[in-house]
Amino acid sequence: MTDEHELLARRFEADRVHLRGVAYRMLGSAAEADDAVQEAWLRLSRERDLEVANLTGWLTTVVSRVCLDMLRSRESRREDSFDITPIEIPNHANAQRSPAEEVVLAESVGLALLVVLNSLAPAERLAFVLHDMFAMPFDEIAPIVGKSPAAARQLASRARRRVRGEEPRFDGDVAEQRRVVDAFVAALSAGDFAGLIAILDPNFVMRADAFVGKAGTATEVHGAETWARGAVRYGQMVRFAQPALIDGTVGLVVAPHGKLDRVLVFTIDEGKVASIVLIADPDRLRELTIDIISRHERLSER
């Protein structure tokens, strides 16, 4: 082993307890936490000419991504049981804590984490743990979960409310956006061309993903009147629509017979709908974080 490799190994060992603490809080399993940390070491050891100013931050990001993959895999297998064997949890606030007290602390953290694991989606868990427990900024959390900093903040906020047993509260901006979306739905369901034009920005743009395009539908339409003429013919579809927050952004979910079929994500500017993005790709739908506004419940394709 080269001197450089030995130095890297020593630096990794200095962070091992921290990394196990991060992984344990995310996974609730001592064995899985060790696996995640070991995977981080394997990835680090394969790096060549690694130059990072903050190796601890780099390793935390790697462990977080590994944990996110493990959580998603666990969710897909619908596993219901977790190993809650305590592990060493760093506690910088009280370095004199006795070993017995450390065990009690680890057990309490594990039990609290089980509540989180049982109530949150993987991305919510990760945002909550990294921000609320390890003070990682949302700018750094965002690329790990594949979302914007604002959406990552929303994930953590929603997770925090659920862990505390609180119902979501929607702020004034969302209430105003909901008003606009309701007016959009009302006009579309009534086949009210004039009413629809009144709620759309003149330069309105509708964009749809490639999955919609496979059915022969245009994937991009420009202009309020152009889009509205075609849309009013299919207004009956909105009876299956429900206002929702989609990755923290106001929109509609369309779920005939309770099965998620597609979502419409709105951009609203000065009381007008400036654009809508239509997502129907099942793989993309599975990645979205959706909160039904009126019922405060999650709608999932799974």
PDB file of C-alpha atoms in Angstrom:
ATOM      1  CA  MET A   1       0.000   0.000   0.000  1.00  0.00           C
ATOM      2  CA  THR A   2       1.436   3.331  -0.995  1.00  0.00           C
ATOM      3  CA  ASP A   3       1.986   6.208   1.426  1.00  0.00           C
ATOM      4  CA  GLU A   4      -0.757   8.113  -0.384  1.00  0.00           C
ATOM      5  CA  HIS A   5      -3.188   5.230   0.022  1.00  0.00           C
ATOM      6  CA  GLU A   6      -2.311   4.898   3.712  1.00  0.00           C
ATOM      7  CA  LEU A   7      -2.917   8.608   4.218  1.00  0.00           C
ATOM      8  CA  LEU A   8      -6.297   8.316   2.502  1.00  0.00           C
ATOM      9  CA  ALA A   9      -7.180   5.328   4.689  1.00  0.00           C
ATOM     10  CA  ARG A  10      -6.293   7.253   7.850  1.00  0.00           C
ATOM     11  CA  ARG A  11      -8.401  10.208   6.762  1.00  0.00           C
ATOM     12  CA  PHE A  12     -11.295   7.871   6.029  1.00  0.00           C
ATOM     13  CA  GLU A  13     -10.974   6.201   9.447  1.00  0.00           C
ATOM     14  CA  ALA A  14     -11.113   9.627  11.078  1.00  0.00           C
ATOM     15  CA  ASP A  15     -14.542  10.103   9.472  1.00  0.00           C
ATOM     16  CA  ARG A  16     -15.859   6.571   9.957  1.00  0.00           C
ATOM     17  CA  VAL A  17     -17.895   7.248  13.123  1.00  0.00           C
ATOM     18  CA  HIS A  18     -19.456  10.337  11.532  1.00  0.00           C
ATOM     19  CA  LEU A  19     -20.308   8.418   8.362  1.00  0.00           C
ATOM     20  CA  ARG A  20     -21.828   5.533  10.340  1.00  0.00           C
ATOM     21  CA  GLY A  21     -23.917   8.060  12.234  1.00  0.00           C
ATOM     22  CA  VAL A  22     -25.222   9.553   8.985  1.00  0.00           C
ATOM     23  CA  ALA A  23     -25.962   6.132   7.501  1.00  0.00           C
ATOM     24  CA  TYR A  24     -27.610   4.798  10.652  1.00  0.00           C
ATOM     25  CA  ARG A  25     -29.950   7.748  10.930  1.00  0.00           C
ATOM     26  CA  MET A  26     -30.978   7.251   7.313  1.00  0.00           C
ATOM     27  CA  LEU A  27     -31.293   3.482   7.342  1.00  0.00           C
ATOM     28  CA  GLY A  28     -32.117   2.517  10.933  1.00  0.00           C
ATOM     29  CA  SER A  29     -29.955  -0.564  10.513  1.00  0.00           C
ATOM     30  CA  ALA A  30     -26.460  -1.053  11.936  1.00  0.00           C
ATOM     31  CA  ALA A  31     -25.606  -3.712   9.361  1.00  0.00           C
ATOM     32  CA  GLU A  32     -26.822  -1.636   6.418  1.00  0.00           C
ATOM     33  CA  ALA A  33     -25.054   1.436   7.796  1.00  0.00           C
ATOM     34  CA  ASP A  34     -21.775  -0.497   7.845  1.00  0.00           C
ATOM     35  CA  ASP A  35     -22.422  -1.662   4.287  1.00  0.00           C
ATOM     36  CA  ALA A  36     -23.005   1.922   3.143  1.00  0.00           C
ATOM     37  CA  VAL A  37     -19.808   3.116   4.823  1.00  0.00           C
ATOM     38  CA  GLN A  38     -17.830   0.249   3.320  1.00  0.00           C
ATOM     39  CA  GLU A  39     -19.175   1.123  -0.135  1.00  0.00           C
ATOM     40  CA  ALA A  40     -18.022   4.716   0.406  1.00  0.00           C
ATOM     41  CA  TRP A  41     -14.529   3.460   1.225  1.00  0.00           C
ATOM     42  CA  LEU A  42     -14.463   1.283  -1.890  1.00  0.00           C
ATOM     43  CA  ARG A  43     -15.426   4.265  -4.039  1.00  0.00           C
ATOM     44  CA  LEU A  44     -12.825   6.458  -2.353  1.00  0.00           C
ATOM     45  CA  SER A  45     -10.093   3.851  -2.764  1.00  0.00           C
ATOM     46  CA  ARG A  46     -10.839   3.634  -6.509  1.00  0.00           C
ATOM     47  CA  GLU A  47     -10.450   7.387  -6.981  1.00  0.00           C
ATOM     48  CA  ARG A  48      -7.298   8.555  -8.699  1.00  0.00           C
ATOM     49  CA  ASP A  49      -5.806  12.014  -8.141  1.00  0.00           C
ATOM     50  CA  LEU A  50      -8.707  12.977  -5.897  1.00  0.00           C
ATOM     51  CA  GLU A  51      -8.486  16.625  -4.929  1.00  0.00           C
ATOM     52  CA  VAL A  52     -11.276  17.854  -2.700  1.00  0.00           C
ATOM     53  CA  ALA A  53     -11.058  20.638  -0.144  1.00  0.00           C
ATOM     54  CA  ASN A  54     -13.570  18.938   2.155  1.00  0.00           C
ATOM     55  CA  LEU A  55     -13.115  15.175   2.188  1.00  0.00           C
ATOM     56  CA  THR A  56     -15.665  14.755   4.988  1.00  0.00           C
ATOM     57  CA  GLY A  57     -18.273  16.525   2.863  1.00  0.00           C
ATOM     58  CA  TRP A  58     -17.367  14.403  -0.167  1.00  0.00           C
ATOM     59  CA  LEU A  59     -17.685  11.189   1.844  1.00  0.00           C
ATOM     60  CA  THR A  60     -20.956  12.327   3.413  1.00  0.00           C
ATOM     61  CA  THR A  61     -22.364  12.916  -0.063  1.00  0.00           C
ATOM     62  CA  VAL A  62     -21.224   9.479  -1.238  1.00  0.00           C
ATOM     63  CA  VAL A  63     -22.698   7.728   1.816  1.00  0.00           C
ATOM     64  CA  SER A  64     -25.935   9.686   1.395  1.00  0.00           C
ATOM     65  CA  ARG A  65     -26.304   8.588  -2.222  1.00  0.00           C
ATOM     66  CA  VAL A  66     -25.582   4.982  -1.298  1.00  0.00           C
ATOM     67  CA  CYS A  67     -28.205   5.171   1.472  1.00  0.00           C
ATOM     68  CA  LEU A  68     -30.746   6.720  -0.897  1.00  0.00           C
ATOM     69  CA  ASP A  69     -30.249   3.835  -3.330  1.00  0.00           C
ATOM     70  CA  MET A  70     -30.631   1.345  -0.482  1.00  0.00           C
ATOM     71  CA  LEU A  71     -33.812   3.016   0.767  1.00  0.00           C
ATOM     72  CA  ARG A  72     -35.338   2.992  -2.709  1.00  0.00           C
ATOM     73  CA  SER A  73     -34.392  -0.655  -3.163  1.00  0.00           C
ATOM     74  CA  ARG A  74     -35.857  -1.478   0.236  1.00  0.00           C
ATOM     75  CA  GLU A  75     -39.065   0.370  -0.622  1.00  0.00           C
ATOM     76  CA  SER A  76     -39.398  -1.489  -3.901  1.00  0.00           C
ATOM     77  CA  ARG A  77     -39.101  -4.784  -2.036  1.00  0.00           C
ATOM     78  CA  ARG A  78     -41.637  -3.545   0.538  1.00  0.00           C
ATOM     79  CA  GLU A  79     -39.484  -4.613   3.460  1.00  0.00           C
ATOM     80  CA  ASP A  80     -41.182  -3.997   6.784  1.00  0.00           C
ATOM     81  CA  SER A  81     -38.566  -4.929   9.384  1.00  0.00           C
ATOM     82  CA  PHE A  82     -35.368  -3.142  10.374  1.00  0.00           C
ATOM     83  CA  ASP A  83     -32.359  -4.049  12.485  1.00  0.00           C
ATOM     84  CA  ILE A  84     -32.163  -1.386  15.199  1.00  0.00           C
ATOM     85  CA  THR A  85     -28.924  -2.535  16.842  1.00  0.00           C
ATOM     86  CA  PRO A  86     -27.331   0.579  18.355  1.00  0.00           C
ATOM     87  CA  ILE A  87     -24.086   1.857  16.888  1.00  0.00           C
ATOM     88  CA  GLU A  88     -21.755   4.622  17.958  1.00  0.00           C
ATOM     89  CA  ILE A  89     -23.319   8.017  17.298  1.00  0.00           C
ATOM     90  CA  PRO A  90     -20.995  11.049  17.515  1.00  0.00           C
ATOM     91  CA  ASN A  91     -22.126  13.666  19.972  1.00  0.00           C
ATOM     92  CA  HIS A  92     -20.027  16.800  19.831  1.00  0.00           C
ATOM     93  CA  ALA A  93     -22.195  18.562  22.414  1.00  0.00           C
ATOM     94  CA  ASN A  94     -21.033  16.235  25.206  1.00  0.00           C
ATOM     95  CA  ALA A  95     -17.721  14.509  24.614  1.00  0.00           C
ATOM     96  CA  GLN A  96     -17.732  13.174  28.223  1.00  0.00           C
ATOM     97  CA  ARG A  97     -20.827  11.007  27.745  1.00  0.00           C
ATOM     98  CA  SER A  98     -20.295   7.549  29.262  1.00  0.00           C
ATOM     99  CA  PRO A  99     -20.471   4.374  27.131  1.00  0.00           C
ATOM    100  CA  ALA A 100     -23.767   3.430  28.815  1.00  0.00           C
ATOM    101  CA  GLU A 101     -25.222   6.842  27.988  1.00  0.00           C
ATOM    102  CA  GLU A 102     -23.990   6.478  24.413  1.00  0.00           C
ATOM    103  CA  VAL A 103     -25.970   3.235  24.079  1.00  0.00           C
ATOM    104  CA  VAL A 104     -29.117   4.919  25.400  1.00  0.00           C
ATOM    105  CA  LEU A 105     -28.618   7.794  22.973  1.00  0.00           C
ATOM    106  CA  ALA A 106     -28.114   5.444  20.036  1.00  0.00           C
ATOM    107  CA  GLU A 107     -31.249   3.487  20.934  1.00  0.00           C
ATOM    108  CA  SER A 108     -33.340   6.654  21.186  1.00  0.00           C
ATOM    109  CA  VAL A 109     -32.047   7.901  17.845  1.00  0.00           C
ATOM    110  CA  GLY A 110     -32.839   4.511  16.320  1.00  0.00           C
ATOM    111  CA  LEU A 111     -36.405   4.505  17.578  1.00  0.00           C
ATOM    112  CA  ALA A 112     -36.991   8.051  16.356  1.00  0.00           C
ATOM    113  CA  LEU A 113     -35.543   7.126  12.998  1.00  0.00           C
ATOM    114  CA  LEU A 114     -37.941   4.195  12.676  1.00  0.00           C
ATOM    115  CA  VAL A 115     -40.793   6.691  12.840  1.00  0.00           C
ATOM    116  CA  VAL A 116     -39.177   8.660  10.022  1.00  0.00           C
ATOM    117  CA  LEU A 117     -38.544   5.548   7.938  1.00  0.00           C
ATOM    118  CA  ASN A 118     -42.115   4.399   8.332  1.00  0.00           C
ATOM    119  CA  SER A 119     -43.648   7.707   7.312  1.00  0.00           C
ATOM    120  CA  LEU A 120     -41.348   9.266   4.725  1.00  0.00           C
ATOM    121  CA  ALA A 121     -40.340   8.650   1.145  1.00  0.00           C
ATOM    122  CA  PRO A 122     -36.584   8.054   0.595  1.00  0.00           C
ATOM    123  CA  ALA A 123     -35.845  11.574  -0.679  1.00  0.00           C
ATOM    124  CA  GLU A 124     -37.722  13.088   2.276  1.00  0.00           C
ATOM    125  CA  ARG A 125     -35.764  10.960   4.729  1.00  0.00           C
ATOM    126  CA  LEU A 126     -32.471  12.004   3.221  1.00  0.00           C
ATOM    127  CA  ALA A 127     -33.305  15.730   3.125  1.00  0.00           C
ATOM    128  CA  PHE A 128     -34.585  15.602   6.710  1.00  0.00           C
ATOM    129  CA  VAL A 129     -31.595  13.710   8.093  1.00  0.00           C
ATOM    130  CA  LEU A 130     -28.910  15.694   6.292  1.00  0.00           C
ATOM    131  CA  HIS A 131     -30.414  19.100   7.027  1.00  0.00           C
ATOM    132  CA  ASP A 132     -32.043  18.701  10.429  1.00  0.00           C
ATOM    133  CA  MET A 133     -29.553  16.288  11.985  1.00  0.00           C
ATOM    134  CA  PHE A 134     -26.303  17.202  10.238  1.00  0.00           C
ATOM    135  CA  ALA A 135     -26.921  20.839   9.220  1.00  0.00           C
ATOM    136  CA  MET A 136     -26.059  20.224   5.572  1.00  0.00           C
ATOM    137  CA  PRO A 137     -27.250  23.164   3.409  1.00  0.00           C
ATOM    138  CA  PHE A 138     -29.966  22.554   0.841  1.00  0.00           C
ATOM    139  CA  ASP A 139     -27.615  23.601  -1.980  1.00  0.00           C
ATOM    140  CA  GLU A 140     -25.588  20.466  -1.205  1.00  0.00           C
ATOM    141  CA  ILE A 141     -28.589  18.218  -0.551  1.00  0.00           C
ATOM    142  CA  ALA A 142     -30.315  19.156  -3.828  1.00  0.00           C
ATOM    143  CA  PRO A 143     -27.959  17.314  -6.241  1.00  0.00           C
ATOM    144  CA  ILE A 144     -28.042  14.190  -4.056  1.00  0.00           C
ATOM    145  CA  VAL A 145     -31.831  13.881  -4.358  1.00  0.00           C
ATOM    146  CA  GLY A 146     -31.843  15.219  -7.944  1.00  0.00           C
ATOM    147  CA  LYS A 147     -33.990  18.257  -7.201  1.00  0.00           C
ATOM    148  CA  SER A 148     -33.661  22.012  -6.854  1.00  0.00           C
ATOM    149  CA  PRO A 149     -32.626  23.544  -3.496  1.00  0.00           C
ATOM    150  CA  ALA A 150     -36.184  24.858  -3.090  1.00  0.00           C
ATOM    151  CA  ALA A 151     -37.636  21.382  -3.677  1.00  0.00           C
ATOM    152  CA  ALA A 152     -35.093  19.863  -1.253  1.00  0.00           C
ATOM    153  CA  ARG A 153     -36.137  22.429   1.359  1.00  0.00           C
ATOM    154  CA  GLN A 154     -39.771  21.437   0.765  1.00  0.00           C
ATOM    155  CA  LEU A 155     -38.906  17.763   1.238  1.00  0.00           C
ATOM    156  CA  ALA A 156     -37.253  18.453   4.585  1.00  0.00           C
ATOM    157  CA  SER A 157     -40.079  20.734   5.702  1.00  0.00           C
ATOM    158  CA  ARG A 158     -42.717  18.146   4.828  1.00  0.00           C
ATOM    159  CA  ALA A 159     -40.688  15.432   6.568  1.00  0.00           C
ATOM    160  CA  ARG A 160     -40.301  17.583   9.667  1.00  0.00           C
ATOM    161  CA  ARG A 161     -44.053  18.126   9.914  1.00  0.00           C
ATOM    162  CA  ARG A 162     -44.787  14.430   9.543  1.00  0.00           C
ATOM    163  CA  VAL A 163     -42.190  13.376  12.086  1.00  0.00           C
ATOM    164  CA  ARG A 164     -43.807  15.806  14.537  1.00  0.00           C
ATOM    165  CA  GLY A 165     -47.260  14.536  13.636  1.00  0.00           C
ATOM    166  CA  GLU A 166     -48.347  17.851  12.132  1.00  0.00           C
ATOM    167  CA  GLU A 167     -50.622  18.387   9.155  1.00  0.00           C
ATOM    168  CA  PRO A 168     -49.122  20.334   6.234  1.00  0.00           C
ATOM    169  CA  ARG A 169     -49.887  24.021   6.166  1.00  0.00           C
ATOM    170  CA  PHE A 170     -49.874  25.737   2.807  1.00  0.00           C
ATOM    171  CA  ASP A 171     -48.651  29.318   2.668  1.00  0.00           C
ATOM    172  CA  GLY A 172     -50.285  32.306   0.984  1.00  0.00           C
ATOM    173  CA  ASP A 173     -48.408  31.838  -2.284  1.00  0.00           C
ATOM    174  CA  VAL A 174     -49.652  28.277  -2.601  1.00  0.00           C
ATOM    175  CA  ALA A 175     -53.184  29.402  -1.711  1.00  0.00           C
ATOM    176  CA  GLU A 176     -53.074  31.964  -4.533  1.00  0.00           C
ATOM    177  CA  GLN A 177     -51.659  29.390  -6.939  1.00  0.00           C
ATOM    178  CA  ARG A 178     -54.431  27.023  -5.904  1.00  0.00           C
ATOM    179  CA  ARG A 179     -56.989  29.712  -6.751  1.00  0.00           C
ATOM    180  CA  VAL A 180     -55.532  30.033 -10.254  1.00  0.00           C
ATOM    181  CA  VAL A 181     -55.441  26.253 -10.742  1.00  0.00           C
ATOM    182  CA  ASP A 182     -59.061  25.958  -9.577  1.00  0.00           C
ATOM    183  CA  ALA A 183     -60.094  28.616 -12.113  1.00  0.00           C
ATOM    184  CA  PHE A 184     -58.185  26.718 -14.813  1.00  0.00           C
ATOM    185  CA  VAL A 185     -59.949  23.456 -13.926  1.00  0.00           C
ATOM    186  CA  ALA A 186     -63.365  25.122 -13.789  1.00  0.00           C
ATOM    187  CA  ALA A 187     -62.954  26.690 -17.230  1.00  0.00           C
ATOM    188  CA  LEU A 188     -61.594  23.498 -18.781  1.00  0.00           C
ATOM    189  CA  SER A 189     -64.284  21.245 -17.302  1.00  0.00           C
ATOM    190  CA  ALA A 190     -67.029  23.621 -18.505  1.00  0.00           C
ATOM    191  CA  GLY A 191     -65.543  23.867 -21.998  1.00  0.00           C
ATOM    192  CA  ASP A 192     -65.349  27.621 -21.372  1.00  0.00           C
ATOM    193  CA  PHE A 193     -62.933  28.851 -24.042  1.00  0.00           C
ATOM    194  CA  ALA A 194     -63.152  32.497 -22.955  1.00  0.00           C
ATOM    195  CA  GLY A 195     -62.673  31.580 -19.303  1.00  0.00           C
ATOM    196  CA  LEU A 196     -59.652  29.465 -20.164  1.00  0.00           C
ATOM    197  CA  ILE A 197     -58.080  32.258 -22.204  1.00  0.00           C
ATOM    198  CA  ALA A 198     -58.662  34.636 -19.283  1.00  0.00           C
ATOM    199  CA  ILE A 199     -56.579  32.493 -16.930  1.00  0.00           C
ATOM    200  CA  LEU A 200     -53.760  31.750 -19.416  1.00  0.00           C
ATOM    201  CA  ASP A 201     -50.873  34.082 -20.186  1.00  0.00           C
ATOM    202  CA  PRO A 202     -51.033  35.105 -23.888  1.00  0.00           C
ATOM    203  CA  ASN A 203     -47.577  33.527 -24.366  1.00  0.00           C
ATOM    204  CA  PHE A 204     -48.599  30.331 -22.601  1.00  0.00           C
ATOM    205  CA  VAL A 205     -46.535  27.200 -23.358  1.00  0.00           C
ATOM    206  CA  MET A 206     -47.579  23.572 -22.836  1.00  0.00           C
ATOM    207  CA  ARG A 207     -44.750  21.040 -22.776  1.00  0.00           C
ATOM    208  CA  ALA A 208     -45.238  17.286 -22.541  1.00  0.00           C
ATOM    209  CA  ASP A 209     -42.697  14.523 -22.033  1.00  0.00           C
ATOM    210  CA  ALA A 210     -41.716  12.042 -24.723  1.00  0.00           C
ATOM    211  CA  PHE A 211     -44.040   9.423 -23.244  1.00  0.00           C
ATOM    212  CA  VAL A 212     -47.017  11.600 -24.235  1.00  0.00           C
ATOM    213  CA  GLY A 213     -45.474  12.175 -27.642  1.00  0.00           C
ATOM    214  CA  LYS A 214     -45.527   8.424 -28.343  1.00  0.00           C
ATOM    215  CA  ALA A 215     -49.318   8.622 -28.476  1.00  0.00           C
ATOM    216  CA  GLY A 216     -49.091  11.140 -31.308  1.00  0.00           C
ATOM    217  CA  THR A 217     -49.729  14.188 -29.136  1.00  0.00           C
ATOM    218  CA  ALA A 218     -47.650  17.314 -29.736  1.00  0.00           C
ATOM    219  CA  THR A 219     -44.981  17.639 -27.060  1.00  0.00           C
ATOM    220  CA  GLU A 220     -44.880  21.443 -27.177  1.00  0.00           C
ATOM    221  CA  VAL A 221     -47.591  23.982 -27.981  1.00  0.00           C
ATOM    222  CA  HIS A 222     -47.125  27.760 -27.881  1.00  0.00           C
ATOM    223  CA  GLY A 223     -49.823  30.380 -27.451  1.00  0.00           C
ATOM    224  CA  ALA A 224     -52.874  30.484 -25.174  1.00  0.00           C
ATOM    225  CA  GLU A 225     -55.488  30.445 -27.946  1.00  0.00           C
ATOM    226  CA  THR A 226     -53.754  27.708 -29.932  1.00  0.00           C
ATOM    227  CA  TRP A 227     -53.622  25.371 -26.964  1.00  0.00           C
ATOM    228  CA  ALA A 228     -57.059  26.272 -25.553  1.00  0.00           C
ATOM    229  CA  ARG A 229     -58.873  25.454 -28.804  1.00  0.00           C
ATOM    230  CA  GLY A 230     -57.736  21.858 -28.592  1.00  0.00           C
ATOM    231  CA  ALA A 231     -57.888  21.568 -24.814  1.00  0.00           C
ATOM    232  CA  VAL A 232     -61.577  22.429 -24.372  1.00  0.00           C
ATOM    233  CA  ARG A 233     -62.498  19.339 -26.383  1.00  0.00           C
ATOM    234  CA  TYR A 234     -60.996  17.137 -23.674  1.00  0.00           C
ATOM    235  CA  GLY A 235     -62.231  19.024 -20.637  1.00  0.00           C
ATOM    236  CA  GLN A 236     -64.038  15.975 -19.262  1.00  0.00           C
ATOM    237  CA  MET A 237     -60.660  14.506 -18.289  1.00  0.00           C
ATOM    238  CA  VAL A 238     -60.304  17.053 -15.476  1.00  0.00           C
ATOM    239  CA  ARG A 239     -62.933  15.209 -13.449  1.00  0.00           C
ATOM    240  CA  PHE A 240     -60.070  12.865 -12.578  1.00  0.00           C
ATOM    241  CA  ALA A 241     -57.760  15.761 -11.634  1.00  0.00           C
ATOM    242  CA  GLN A 242     -56.830  16.845  -8.107  1.00  0.00           C
ATOM    243  CA  PRO A 243     -54.765  19.914  -7.072  1.00  0.00           C
ATOM    244  CA  ALA A 244     -51.431  18.905  -5.557  1.00  0.00           C
ATOM    245  CA  LEU A 245     -47.934  20.019  -4.683  1.00  0.00           C
ATOM    246  CA  ILE A 246     -45.533  18.270  -7.043  1.00  0.00           C
ATOM    247  CA  ASP A 247     -41.954  18.489  -5.792  1.00  0.00           C
ATOM    248  CA  GLY A 248     -43.107  21.590  -3.946  1.00  0.00           C
ATOM    249  CA  THR A 249     -44.679  23.191  -7.025  1.00  0.00           C
ATOM    250  CA  VAL A 250     -48.424  23.627  -7.510  1.00  0.00           C
ATOM    251  CA  GLY A 251     -50.065  21.441 -10.123  1.00  0.00           C
ATOM    252  CA  LEU A 252     -52.638  18.753 -10.854  1.00  0.00           C
ATOM    253  CA  VAL A 253     -52.518  14.991 -10.607  1.00  0.00           C
ATOM    254  CA  VAL A 254     -54.725  12.987 -12.960  1.00  0.00           C
ATOM    255  CA  ALA A 255     -55.645   9.633 -11.458  1.00  0.00           C
ATOM    256  CA  PRO A 256     -58.560   7.754 -13.029  1.00  0.00           C
ATOM    257  CA  HIS A 257     -59.832   5.121 -10.595  1.00  0.00           C
ATOM    258  CA  GLY A 258     -57.119   6.127  -8.114  1.00  0.00           C
ATOM    259  CA  LYS A 259     -54.199   5.150 -10.369  1.00  0.00           C
ATOM    260  CA  LEU A 260     -51.707   7.925 -11.068  1.00  0.00           C
ATOM    261  CA  ASP A 261     -51.715   8.509 -14.829  1.00  0.00           C
ATOM    262  CA  ARG A 262     -50.032  11.888 -15.279  1.00  0.00           C
ATOM    263  CA  VAL A 263     -49.247  15.159 -13.571  1.00  0.00           C
ATOM    264  CA  LEU A 264     -49.413  18.754 -14.747  1.00  0.00           C
ATOM    265  CA  VAL A 265     -46.887  21.125 -13.173  1.00  0.00           C
ATOM    266  CA  PHE A 266     -47.895  24.790 -13.410  1.00  0.00           C
ATOM    267  CA  THR A 267     -45.824  27.945 -13.571  1.00  0.00           C
ATOM    268  CA  ILE A 268     -47.972  30.868 -12.455  1.00  0.00           C
ATOM    269  CA  ASP A 269     -46.969  34.473 -12.981  1.00  0.00           C
ATOM    270  CA  GLU A 270     -49.052  37.437 -11.820  1.00  0.00           C
ATOM    271  CA  GLY A 271     -52.235  35.407 -11.552  1.00  0.00           C
ATOM    272  CA  LYS A 272     -51.894  33.778 -14.975  1.00  0.00           C
ATOM    273  CA  VAL A 273     -50.796  30.303 -16.021  1.00  0.00           C
ATOM    274  CA  ALA A 274     -47.546  30.940 -17.889  1.00  0.00           C
ATOM    275  CA  SER A 275     -46.723  27.315 -18.656  1.00  0.00           C
ATOM    276  CA  ILE A 276     -47.629  23.729 -17.887  1.00  0.00           C
ATOM    277  CA  VAL A 277     -45.332  20.714 -17.996  1.00  0.00           C
ATOM    278  CA  LEU A 278     -47.167  17.417 -18.504  1.00  0.00           C
ATOM    279  CA  ILE A 279     -45.406  14.316 -17.148  1.00  0.00           C
ATOM    280  CA  ALA A 280     -46.725  10.852 -17.968  1.00  0.00           C
ATOM    281  CA  ASP A 281     -43.591   8.703 -18.064  1.00  0.00           C
ATOM    282  CA  PRO A 282     -44.137   6.037 -15.327  1.00  0.00           C
ATOM    283  CA  ASP A 283     -40.451   6.073 -14.341  1.00  0.00           C
ATOM    284  CA  ARG A 284     -40.498   9.845 -13.924  1.00  0.00           C
ATOM    285  CA  LEU A 285     -43.797   9.727 -12.026  1.00  0.00           C
ATOM    286  CA  ARG A 286     -42.267   7.329  -9.508  1.00  0.00           C
ATOM    287  CA  GLU A 287     -39.548   9.877  -8.747  1.00  0.00           C
ATOM    288  CA  LEU A 288     -41.944  12.725  -7.927  1.00  0.00           C
ATOM    289  CA  THR A 289     -42.913  13.818  -4.437  1.00  0.00           C
ATOM    290  CA  ILE A 290     -46.649  14.506  -4.505  1.00  0.00           C
ATOM    291  CA  ASP A 291     -48.862  15.962  -1.784  1.00  0.00           C
ATOM    292  CA  ILE A 292     -52.590  16.306  -2.425  1.00  0.00           C
ATOM    293  CA  ILE A 293     -53.464  19.797  -1.265  1.00  0.00           C
ATOM    294  CA  SER A 294     -57.015  19.293  -0.084  1.00  0.00           C
ATOM    295  CA  ARG A 295     -56.640  15.921   1.638  1.00  0.00           C
ATOM    296  CA  HIS A 296     -52.986  16.174   2.787  1.00  0.00           C
ATOM    297  CA  GLU A 297     -52.264  12.689   1.608  1.00  0.00           C
ATOM    298  CA  ARG A 298     -49.676  11.209  -0.729  1.00  0.00           C
ATOM    299  CA  LEU A 299     -50.776   9.750  -4.028  1.00  0.00           C
ATOM    300  CA  SER A 300     -48.404   7.206  -5.459  1.00  0.00           C
ATOM    301  CA  GLU A 301     -48.424   5.048  -8.506  1.00  0.00           C
ATOM    302  CA  ARG A 302     -47.003   2.223  -6.432  1.00  0.00           C
TER     303      ARG A 302
END
